[in-house]
Short mmCIF file of C-alpha atoms in Angstrom, two decimals:
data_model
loop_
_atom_site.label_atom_id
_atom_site.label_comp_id
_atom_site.label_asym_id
_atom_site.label_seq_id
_atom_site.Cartn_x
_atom_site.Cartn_y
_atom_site.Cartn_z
CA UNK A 1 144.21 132.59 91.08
CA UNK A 2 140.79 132.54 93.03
CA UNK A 3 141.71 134.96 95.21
CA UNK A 4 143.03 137.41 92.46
CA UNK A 5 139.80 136.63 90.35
CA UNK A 6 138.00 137.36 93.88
CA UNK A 7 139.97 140.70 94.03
CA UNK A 8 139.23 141.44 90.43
CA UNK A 9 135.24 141.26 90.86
CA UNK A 10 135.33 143.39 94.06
CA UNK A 11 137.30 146.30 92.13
CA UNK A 12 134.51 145.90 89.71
CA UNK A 13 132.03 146.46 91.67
CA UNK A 14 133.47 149.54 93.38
CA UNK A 15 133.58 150.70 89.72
CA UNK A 16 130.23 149.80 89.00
CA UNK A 17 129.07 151.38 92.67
CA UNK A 18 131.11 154.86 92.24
CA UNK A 19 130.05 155.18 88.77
CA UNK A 20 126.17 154.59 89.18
CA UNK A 21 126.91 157.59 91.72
CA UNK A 22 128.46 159.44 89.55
CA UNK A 23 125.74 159.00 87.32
CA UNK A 24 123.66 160.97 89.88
CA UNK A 25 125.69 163.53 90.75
CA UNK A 26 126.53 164.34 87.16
CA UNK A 27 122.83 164.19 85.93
CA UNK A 28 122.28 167.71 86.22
CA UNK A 29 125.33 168.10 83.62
CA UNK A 30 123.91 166.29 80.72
CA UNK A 31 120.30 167.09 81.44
CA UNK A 32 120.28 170.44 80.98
CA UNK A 33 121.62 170.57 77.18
CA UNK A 34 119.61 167.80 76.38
CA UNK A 35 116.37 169.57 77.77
CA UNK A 36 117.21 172.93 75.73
CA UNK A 37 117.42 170.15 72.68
CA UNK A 38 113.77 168.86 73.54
CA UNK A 39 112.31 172.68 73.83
CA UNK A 40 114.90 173.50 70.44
CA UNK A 41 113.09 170.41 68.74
CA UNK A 42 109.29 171.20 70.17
CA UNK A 43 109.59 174.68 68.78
CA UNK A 44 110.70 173.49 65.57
CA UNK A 45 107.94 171.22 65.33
CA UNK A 46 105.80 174.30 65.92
CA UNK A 47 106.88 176.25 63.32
CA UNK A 48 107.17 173.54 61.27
CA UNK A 49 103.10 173.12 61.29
CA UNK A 50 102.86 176.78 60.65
CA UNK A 51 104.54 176.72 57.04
CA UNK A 52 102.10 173.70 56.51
CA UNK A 53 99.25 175.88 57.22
CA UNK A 54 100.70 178.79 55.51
CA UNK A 55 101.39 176.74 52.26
CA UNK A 56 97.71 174.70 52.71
CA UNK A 57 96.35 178.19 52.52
CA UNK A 58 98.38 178.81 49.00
CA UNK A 59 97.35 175.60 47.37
CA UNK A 60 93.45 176.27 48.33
CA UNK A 61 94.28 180.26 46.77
CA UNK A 62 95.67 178.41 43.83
CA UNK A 63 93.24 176.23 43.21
CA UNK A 64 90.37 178.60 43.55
CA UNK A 65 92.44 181.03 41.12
CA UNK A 66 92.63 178.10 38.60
CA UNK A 67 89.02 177.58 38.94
CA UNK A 68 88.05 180.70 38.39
CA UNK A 69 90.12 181.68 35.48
CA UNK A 70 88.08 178.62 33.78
CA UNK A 71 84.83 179.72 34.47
CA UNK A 72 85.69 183.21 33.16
CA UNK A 73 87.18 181.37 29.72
CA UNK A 74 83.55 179.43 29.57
CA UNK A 75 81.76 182.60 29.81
CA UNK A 76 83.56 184.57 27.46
CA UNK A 77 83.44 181.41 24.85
CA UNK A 78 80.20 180.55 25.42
CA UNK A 79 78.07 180.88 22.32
CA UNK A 80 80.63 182.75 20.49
CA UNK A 81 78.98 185.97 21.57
CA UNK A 82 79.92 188.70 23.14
CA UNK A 83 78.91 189.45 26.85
CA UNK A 84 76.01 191.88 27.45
CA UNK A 85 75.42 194.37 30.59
CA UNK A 86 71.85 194.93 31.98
CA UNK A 87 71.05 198.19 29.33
CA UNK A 88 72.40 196.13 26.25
CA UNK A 89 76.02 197.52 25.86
CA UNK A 90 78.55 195.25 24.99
CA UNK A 91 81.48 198.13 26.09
CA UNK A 92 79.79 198.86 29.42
CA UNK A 93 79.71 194.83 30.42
CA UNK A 94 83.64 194.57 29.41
CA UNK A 95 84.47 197.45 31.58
CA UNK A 96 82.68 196.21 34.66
CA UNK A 97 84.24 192.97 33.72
CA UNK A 98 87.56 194.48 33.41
CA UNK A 99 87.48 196.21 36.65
CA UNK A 100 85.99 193.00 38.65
CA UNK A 101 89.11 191.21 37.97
CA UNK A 102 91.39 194.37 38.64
CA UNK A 103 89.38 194.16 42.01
CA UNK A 104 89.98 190.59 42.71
CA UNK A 105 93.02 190.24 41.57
CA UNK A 106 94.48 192.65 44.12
CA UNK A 107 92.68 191.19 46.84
CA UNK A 108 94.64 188.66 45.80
CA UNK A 109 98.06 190.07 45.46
CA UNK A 110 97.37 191.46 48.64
CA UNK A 111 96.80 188.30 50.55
CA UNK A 112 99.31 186.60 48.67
CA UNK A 113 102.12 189.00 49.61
CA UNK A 114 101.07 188.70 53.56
CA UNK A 115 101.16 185.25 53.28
CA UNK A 116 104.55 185.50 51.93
CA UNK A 117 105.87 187.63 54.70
CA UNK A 118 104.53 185.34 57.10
CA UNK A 119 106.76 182.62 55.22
CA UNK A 120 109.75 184.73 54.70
CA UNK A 121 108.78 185.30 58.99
CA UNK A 122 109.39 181.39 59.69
CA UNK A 123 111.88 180.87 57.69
CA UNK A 124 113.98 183.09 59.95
CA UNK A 125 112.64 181.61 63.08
CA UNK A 126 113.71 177.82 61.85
CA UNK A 127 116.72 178.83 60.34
CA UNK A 128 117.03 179.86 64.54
CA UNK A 129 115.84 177.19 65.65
CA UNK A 130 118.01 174.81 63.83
CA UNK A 131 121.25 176.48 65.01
CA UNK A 132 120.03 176.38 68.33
CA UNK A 133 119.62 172.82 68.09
CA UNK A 134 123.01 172.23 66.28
CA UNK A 135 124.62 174.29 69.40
CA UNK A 136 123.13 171.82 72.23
CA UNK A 137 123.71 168.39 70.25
CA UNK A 138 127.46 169.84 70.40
CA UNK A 139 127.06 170.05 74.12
CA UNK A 140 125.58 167.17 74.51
CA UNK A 141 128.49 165.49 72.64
CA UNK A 142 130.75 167.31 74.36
CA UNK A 143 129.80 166.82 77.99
CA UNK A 144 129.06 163.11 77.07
CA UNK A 145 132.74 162.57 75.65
CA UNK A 146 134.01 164.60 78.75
CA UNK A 147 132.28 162.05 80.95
CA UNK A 148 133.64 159.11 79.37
CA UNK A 149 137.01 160.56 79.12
CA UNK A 150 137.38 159.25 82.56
CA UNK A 151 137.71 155.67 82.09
CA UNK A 152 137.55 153.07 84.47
CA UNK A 153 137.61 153.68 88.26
CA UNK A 154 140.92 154.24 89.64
CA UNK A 155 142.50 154.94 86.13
CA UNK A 156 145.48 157.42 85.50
CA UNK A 157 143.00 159.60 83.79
CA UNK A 158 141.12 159.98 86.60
CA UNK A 159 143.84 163.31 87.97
CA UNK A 160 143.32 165.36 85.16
CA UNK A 161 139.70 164.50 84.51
CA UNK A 162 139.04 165.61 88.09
CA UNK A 163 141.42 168.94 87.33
CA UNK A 164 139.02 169.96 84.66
CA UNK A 165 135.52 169.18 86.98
CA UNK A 166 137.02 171.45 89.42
CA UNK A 167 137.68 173.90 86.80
CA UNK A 168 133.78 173.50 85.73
CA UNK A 169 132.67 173.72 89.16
CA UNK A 170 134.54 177.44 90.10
CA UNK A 171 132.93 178.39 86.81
CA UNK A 172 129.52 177.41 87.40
CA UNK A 173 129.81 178.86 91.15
CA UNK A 174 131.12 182.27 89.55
CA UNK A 175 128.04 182.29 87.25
CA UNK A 176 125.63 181.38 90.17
CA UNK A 177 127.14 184.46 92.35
CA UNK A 178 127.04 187.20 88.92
CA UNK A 179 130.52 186.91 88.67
CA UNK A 180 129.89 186.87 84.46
CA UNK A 181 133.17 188.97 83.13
CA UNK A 182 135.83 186.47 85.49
CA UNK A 183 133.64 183.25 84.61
CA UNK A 184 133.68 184.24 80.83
CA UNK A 185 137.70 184.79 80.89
CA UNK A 186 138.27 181.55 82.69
CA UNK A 187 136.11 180.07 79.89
CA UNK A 188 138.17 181.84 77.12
CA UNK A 189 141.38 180.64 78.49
CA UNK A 190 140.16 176.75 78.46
CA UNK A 191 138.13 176.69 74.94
CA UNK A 192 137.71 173.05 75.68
CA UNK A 193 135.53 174.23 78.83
CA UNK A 194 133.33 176.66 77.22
CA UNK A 195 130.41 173.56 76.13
CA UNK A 196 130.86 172.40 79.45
CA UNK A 197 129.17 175.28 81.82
CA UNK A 198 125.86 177.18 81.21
CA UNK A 199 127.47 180.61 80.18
CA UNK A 200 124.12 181.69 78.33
CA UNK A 201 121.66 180.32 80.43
CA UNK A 202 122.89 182.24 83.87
CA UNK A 203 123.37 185.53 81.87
CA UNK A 204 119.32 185.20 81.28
CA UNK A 205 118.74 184.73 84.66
CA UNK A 206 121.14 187.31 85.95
CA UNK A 207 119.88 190.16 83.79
CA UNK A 208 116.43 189.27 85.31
CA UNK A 209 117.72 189.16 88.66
CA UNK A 210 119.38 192.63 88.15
CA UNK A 211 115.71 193.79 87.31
CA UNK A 212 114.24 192.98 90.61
CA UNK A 213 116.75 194.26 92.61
CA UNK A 214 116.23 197.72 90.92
CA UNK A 215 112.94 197.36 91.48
CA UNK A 216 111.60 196.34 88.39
CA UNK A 217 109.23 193.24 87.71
CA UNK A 218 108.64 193.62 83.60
CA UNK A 219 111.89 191.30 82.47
CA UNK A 220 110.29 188.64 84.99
CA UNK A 221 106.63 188.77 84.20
CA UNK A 222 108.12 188.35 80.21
CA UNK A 223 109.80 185.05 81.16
CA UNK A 224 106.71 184.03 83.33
CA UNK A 225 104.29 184.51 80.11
CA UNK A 226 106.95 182.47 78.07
CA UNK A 227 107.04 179.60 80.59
CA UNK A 228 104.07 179.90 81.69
CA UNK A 229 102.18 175.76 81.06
CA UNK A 230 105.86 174.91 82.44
CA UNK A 231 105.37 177.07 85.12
CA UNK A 232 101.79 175.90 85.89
CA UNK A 233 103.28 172.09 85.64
CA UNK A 234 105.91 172.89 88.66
CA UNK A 235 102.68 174.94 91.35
CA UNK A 236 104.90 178.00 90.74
CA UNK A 237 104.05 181.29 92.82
CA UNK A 238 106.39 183.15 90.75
CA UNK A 239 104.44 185.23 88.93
CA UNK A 240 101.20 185.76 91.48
CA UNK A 241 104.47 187.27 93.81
CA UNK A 242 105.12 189.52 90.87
CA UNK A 243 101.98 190.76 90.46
CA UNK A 244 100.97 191.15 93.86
CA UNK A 245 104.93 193.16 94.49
CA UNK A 246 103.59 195.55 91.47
CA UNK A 247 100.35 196.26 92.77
CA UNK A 248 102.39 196.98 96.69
CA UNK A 249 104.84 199.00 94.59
CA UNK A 250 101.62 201.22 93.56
CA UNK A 251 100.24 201.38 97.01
CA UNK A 252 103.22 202.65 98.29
CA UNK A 253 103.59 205.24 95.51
CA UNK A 254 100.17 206.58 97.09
CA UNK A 255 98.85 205.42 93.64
CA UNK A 256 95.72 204.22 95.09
CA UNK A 257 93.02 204.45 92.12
CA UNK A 258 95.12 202.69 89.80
CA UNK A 259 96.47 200.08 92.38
CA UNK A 260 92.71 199.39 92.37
CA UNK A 261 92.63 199.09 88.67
CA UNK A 262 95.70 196.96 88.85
CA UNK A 263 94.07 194.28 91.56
CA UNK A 264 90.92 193.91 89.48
CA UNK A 265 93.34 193.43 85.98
CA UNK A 266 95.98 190.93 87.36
CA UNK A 267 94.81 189.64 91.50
CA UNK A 268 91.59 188.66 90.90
CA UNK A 269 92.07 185.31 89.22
CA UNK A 270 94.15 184.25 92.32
CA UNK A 271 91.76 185.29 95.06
CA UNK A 272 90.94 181.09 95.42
CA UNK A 273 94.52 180.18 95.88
CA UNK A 274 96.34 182.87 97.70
CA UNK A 275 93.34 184.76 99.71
CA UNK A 276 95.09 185.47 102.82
CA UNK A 277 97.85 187.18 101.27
CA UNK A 278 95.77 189.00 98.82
CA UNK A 279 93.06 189.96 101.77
CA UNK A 280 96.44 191.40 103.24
CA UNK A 281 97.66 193.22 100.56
CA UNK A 282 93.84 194.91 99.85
CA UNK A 283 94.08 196.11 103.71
CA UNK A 284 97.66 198.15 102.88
CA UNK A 285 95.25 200.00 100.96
CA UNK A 286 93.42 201.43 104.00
CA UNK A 287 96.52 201.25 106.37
CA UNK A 288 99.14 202.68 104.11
CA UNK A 289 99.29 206.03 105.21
CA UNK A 290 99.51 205.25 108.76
CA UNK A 291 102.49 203.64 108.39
CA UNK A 292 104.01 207.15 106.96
CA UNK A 293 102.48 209.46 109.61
CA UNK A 294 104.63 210.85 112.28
CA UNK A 295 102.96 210.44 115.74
CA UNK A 296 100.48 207.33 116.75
CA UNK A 297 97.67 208.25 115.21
CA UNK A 298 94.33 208.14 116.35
CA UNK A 299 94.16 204.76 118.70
CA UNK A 300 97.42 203.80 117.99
CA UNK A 301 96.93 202.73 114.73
CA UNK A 302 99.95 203.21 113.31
CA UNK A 303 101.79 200.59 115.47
CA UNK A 304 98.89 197.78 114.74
CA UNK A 305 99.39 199.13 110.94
CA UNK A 306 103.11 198.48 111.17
CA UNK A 307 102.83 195.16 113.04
CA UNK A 308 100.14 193.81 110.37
CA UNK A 309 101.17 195.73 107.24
CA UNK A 310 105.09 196.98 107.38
CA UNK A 311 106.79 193.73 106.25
CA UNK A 312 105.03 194.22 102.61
CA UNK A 313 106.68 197.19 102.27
CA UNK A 314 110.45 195.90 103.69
CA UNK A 315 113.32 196.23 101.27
CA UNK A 316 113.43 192.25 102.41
CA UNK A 317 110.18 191.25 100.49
CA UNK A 318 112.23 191.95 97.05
CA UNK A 319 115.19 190.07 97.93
CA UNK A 320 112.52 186.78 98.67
CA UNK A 321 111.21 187.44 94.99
CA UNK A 322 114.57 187.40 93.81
CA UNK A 323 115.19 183.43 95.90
CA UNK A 324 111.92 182.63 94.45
CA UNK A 325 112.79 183.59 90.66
CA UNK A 326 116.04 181.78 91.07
CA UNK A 327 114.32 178.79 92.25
CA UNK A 328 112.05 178.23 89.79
CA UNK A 329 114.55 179.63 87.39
CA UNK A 330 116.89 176.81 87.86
CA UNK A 331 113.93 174.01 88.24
CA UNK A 332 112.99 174.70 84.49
CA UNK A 333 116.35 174.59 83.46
CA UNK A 334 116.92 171.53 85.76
CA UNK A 335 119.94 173.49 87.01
CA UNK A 336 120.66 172.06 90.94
CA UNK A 337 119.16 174.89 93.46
CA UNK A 338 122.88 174.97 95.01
CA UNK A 339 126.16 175.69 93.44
CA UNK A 340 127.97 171.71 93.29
CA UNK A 341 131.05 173.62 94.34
CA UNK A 342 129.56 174.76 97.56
CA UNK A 343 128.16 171.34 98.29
CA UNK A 344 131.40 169.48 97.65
CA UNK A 345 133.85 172.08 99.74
CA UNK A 346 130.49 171.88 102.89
CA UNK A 347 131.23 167.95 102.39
CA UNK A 348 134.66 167.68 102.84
CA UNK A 349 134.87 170.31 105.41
CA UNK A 350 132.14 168.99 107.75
CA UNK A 351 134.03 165.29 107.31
CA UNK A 352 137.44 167.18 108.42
CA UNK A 353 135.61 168.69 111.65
CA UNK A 354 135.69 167.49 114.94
CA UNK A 355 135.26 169.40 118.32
CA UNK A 356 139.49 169.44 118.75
CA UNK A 357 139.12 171.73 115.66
CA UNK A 358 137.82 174.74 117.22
CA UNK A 359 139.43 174.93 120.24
CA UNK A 360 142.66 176.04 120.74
CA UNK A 361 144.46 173.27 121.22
CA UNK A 362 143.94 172.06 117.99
CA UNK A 363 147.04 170.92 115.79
CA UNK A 364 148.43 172.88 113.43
CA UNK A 365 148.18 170.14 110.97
CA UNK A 366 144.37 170.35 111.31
CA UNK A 367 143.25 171.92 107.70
CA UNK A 368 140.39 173.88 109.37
CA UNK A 369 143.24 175.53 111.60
CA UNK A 370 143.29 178.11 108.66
CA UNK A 371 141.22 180.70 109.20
CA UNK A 372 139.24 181.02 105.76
CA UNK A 373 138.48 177.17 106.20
CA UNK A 374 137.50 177.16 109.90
CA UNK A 375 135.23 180.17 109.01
CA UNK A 376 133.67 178.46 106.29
CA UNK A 377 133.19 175.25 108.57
CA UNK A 378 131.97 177.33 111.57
CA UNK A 379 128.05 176.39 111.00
CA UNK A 380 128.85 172.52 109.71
CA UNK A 381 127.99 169.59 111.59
CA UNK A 382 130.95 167.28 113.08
CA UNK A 383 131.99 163.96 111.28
CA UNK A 384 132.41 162.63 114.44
CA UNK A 385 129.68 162.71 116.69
CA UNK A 386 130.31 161.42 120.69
CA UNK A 387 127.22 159.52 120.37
CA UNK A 388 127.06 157.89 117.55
CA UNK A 389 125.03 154.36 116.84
CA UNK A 390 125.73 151.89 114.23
CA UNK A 391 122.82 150.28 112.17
CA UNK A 392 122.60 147.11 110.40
CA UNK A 393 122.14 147.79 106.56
CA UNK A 394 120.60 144.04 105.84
CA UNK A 395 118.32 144.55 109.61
CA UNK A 396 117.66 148.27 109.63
CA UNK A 397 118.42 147.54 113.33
CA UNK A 398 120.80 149.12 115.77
CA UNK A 399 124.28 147.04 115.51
CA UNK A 400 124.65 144.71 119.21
CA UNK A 401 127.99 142.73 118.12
CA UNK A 402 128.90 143.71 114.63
CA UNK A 403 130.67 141.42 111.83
CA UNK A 404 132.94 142.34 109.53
CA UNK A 405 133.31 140.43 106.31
CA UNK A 406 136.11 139.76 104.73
CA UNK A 407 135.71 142.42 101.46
CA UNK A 408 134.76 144.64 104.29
CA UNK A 409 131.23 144.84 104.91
CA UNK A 410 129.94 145.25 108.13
CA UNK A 411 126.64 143.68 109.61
CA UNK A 412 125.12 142.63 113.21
CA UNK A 413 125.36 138.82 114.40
CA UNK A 414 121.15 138.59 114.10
CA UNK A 415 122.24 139.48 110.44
CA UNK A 416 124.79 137.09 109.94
CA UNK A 417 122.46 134.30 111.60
CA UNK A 418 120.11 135.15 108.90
CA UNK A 419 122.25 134.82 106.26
CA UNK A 420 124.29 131.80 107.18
CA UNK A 421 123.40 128.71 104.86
CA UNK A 422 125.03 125.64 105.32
CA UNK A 423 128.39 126.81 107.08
CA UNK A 424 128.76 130.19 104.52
CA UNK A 425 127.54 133.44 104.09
CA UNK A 426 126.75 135.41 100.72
CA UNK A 427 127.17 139.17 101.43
CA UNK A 428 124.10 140.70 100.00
CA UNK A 429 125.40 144.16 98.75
CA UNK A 430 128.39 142.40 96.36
CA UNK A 431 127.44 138.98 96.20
CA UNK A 432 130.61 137.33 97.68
CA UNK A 433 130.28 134.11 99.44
CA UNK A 434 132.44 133.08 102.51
CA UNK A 435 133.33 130.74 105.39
CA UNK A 436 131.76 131.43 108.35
CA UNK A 437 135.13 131.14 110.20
CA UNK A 438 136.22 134.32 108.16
CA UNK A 439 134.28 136.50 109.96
CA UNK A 440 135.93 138.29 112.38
CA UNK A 441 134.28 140.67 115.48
CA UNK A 442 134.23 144.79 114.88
CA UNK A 443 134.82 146.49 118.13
CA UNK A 444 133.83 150.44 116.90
CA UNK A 445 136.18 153.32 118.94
#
């Protein structure tokens, strides 16, 4: 009975120990609809101050109106007489009376109806906002559920559960690569899976990325003016690389006046940050057309204007803008910079590998003996490595004459010296205590 109970604890543990990791590998999952909640919420609170200022602005209209309709009921009251103009008629001071309040009173109606457009105005925008936050509390319910669907470690569930992350993962990767149309049928087919992957969020980012690679920058200067204090928060270079690949764009147009124009507009708030790259940039102005002209020019300049200047130009300077937009792209969404698919299949490739693997005497039983696979695992490190050192995890030291414990954990003999107490040792990762005659010598291979 102590042993099972000892059994029972250590299975626990594992639990515990493969579900705090799963807790970090899954993070990314559940932070990102509860993020687009926080922004969904901010935004409401936003507009929410707006109709307060909008409706403090009718009150004080009101009030003033109230006021103002009693001072003209005194004055007409007053005295019981009627009111008299500057020349003594009585009909001449009710006309300019009459056409005062005509006069005011559209001022008025005027102000009045703007103020109710700008109501009618955020009324739409939190009826928006409200459904936007009613669609990510369902995904955060959703992906939460889905993560406690599993159970505890080494259930039944755990087969299908992992069925379904697979299926999330292949749709994630197909929305990472543009893949939209295949990504959105797998998601049809599976309704259960459509809360579960960031359909809308990648479409944003890949109509933006289809932007910059036909050479346009407007779609991604809009999203760096909407994000741009969240931008600022993360030392982005996003949209200084946007401004400074418009201004090249007009430089190598032959646009040079309003390149100019352009530097003086948008460049010269960043001189302090980026100046090499900017005093760069202002030199393509003067070396631009040598890097166009057919023979060497006069002194050769044309190959010290393409060894200095041609990269800015290179077809490879938008595809960098286009890493760099993704980056930050996925860092405000806290979207993972890699696909989890990618990292997962690297994983369990590069733990498969060994040098037998490539050569041709490898078995056929070997998985990476397939071609796609050994492809795929052609720039992985091995699992095994010939050289290869063991190091204490209670010592930080290299291992002389490892230990093993009895529930399996490995430390040197300096280690086990230390923690020996009276005849026993506690292992300090789970806690278990043993005789000191259980421990039995590791000889590694």
């Amino acid at each position: 009975s102590l042993e099972g109970s000892k059994d029972a604890k250590r299975r626990r543990r594992g639990g515990e120990q493969v579900e705090s990791r799963m807790e970090v590998v899954e993070a990314p999952f559940v932070r990102v609809p509860f993020e687009a909640l926080k922004r969904a919420a901010k935004e409401r609170k936003y507009i929410i101050e707006e109709v307060e200022g909008v409706m403090g602005k009718l009150k004080k209209h009101a009030s003033s109106a109230e006021a103002r309709r009693a001072k003209e009921g005194e004055a007409t009251t007053k005295d019981g007489g009627e009111a008299m103009d500057v020349d003594g008629s009585p009909a001449a001071a009710a006309t300019a009376s009459a056409e005062g309040s005509r006069g005011s009173g559209g001022e008025w109606e005027s102000e009045l109806d703007d103020l109710l457009g700008t109501l009618g105005g955020l009324k739409r925008k939190l009826g928006a906002s409200t459904q936007s936050e009613g669609v990510q509390i369902g995904r955060c319910k959703a992906r939460v559920e889905h993560l406690l669907s599993l159970g505890a470690y080494g259930s039944d569930r755990a087969l299908g559960w992992n069925k379904k992350r697979v299926k999330r993962l292949v749709v994630d990767y197909l929305l990472r690569q543009g893949y939209h149309r295949t990504a959105l049928q797998a998601v049809e087919g599976d309704a259960a899976l459509g809360p579960l992957v960031e359909t809308e969020v990648f479409r944003g980012c890949q109509e933006i990325v289809d932007s910059l690679r036909s050479r346009s920058v407007g779609p991604a200067l809009k999203f760096c003016r909407a994000n741009a204090s969240r931008l600022k928060r993360i030392k982005s270079k996003l949209e200084f690389k946007l401004r400074l690949r418009e201004f090249l764009t007009l430089v190598q147009a032959g646009s040079m006046g309003e390149a100019v124009r352009y530097a003086q507009k948008h460049l010269g708030r960043w001189a302090s940050v980026h100046q090499k790259e900017l005093q760069a940039a202002m030199a393509s102005l003067v070396y631009r057309p040598y890097l166009d002209s057919g023979g060497e020019g006069e002194g050769g300049r044309k190959g010290a204007a393409q060894e200095r200047y041609g990269h800015l130009f290179a077809a490879a300077q938008w595809e960098e803008l286009e890493k760099i937009f993704k980056r930050d792209f996925f860092a405000l969404n806290c979207l993972a910079a890699d696909a989890e698919l990618a990292l997962d299949l690297e994983a369990g490739l590069s733990a498969l590998k060994t040098p037998m693997s490539s050569s041709a005497q490898r078995s056929k039983e070997d998985p990476l003996s397939v071609e796609a696979l050994g492809k795929l695992a052609a720039t992985l490190p091995f699992a095994k490595h010939s050289k290869s050192k063991l190091v204490c995890w209670h010592t930080r030291e290299v291992m002389a004459e490892p230990r093993v414990l009895p529930n399996g954990m490995v430390y040197s003999a300096a280690a086990c010296e230390l923690l020996a107490k009276e005849g026993k040792i506690q292992c300090p990762r789970t806690g278990d205590v043993f005789e000191l005659g259980e421990l039995k010598k590791l000889f590694p291979v």
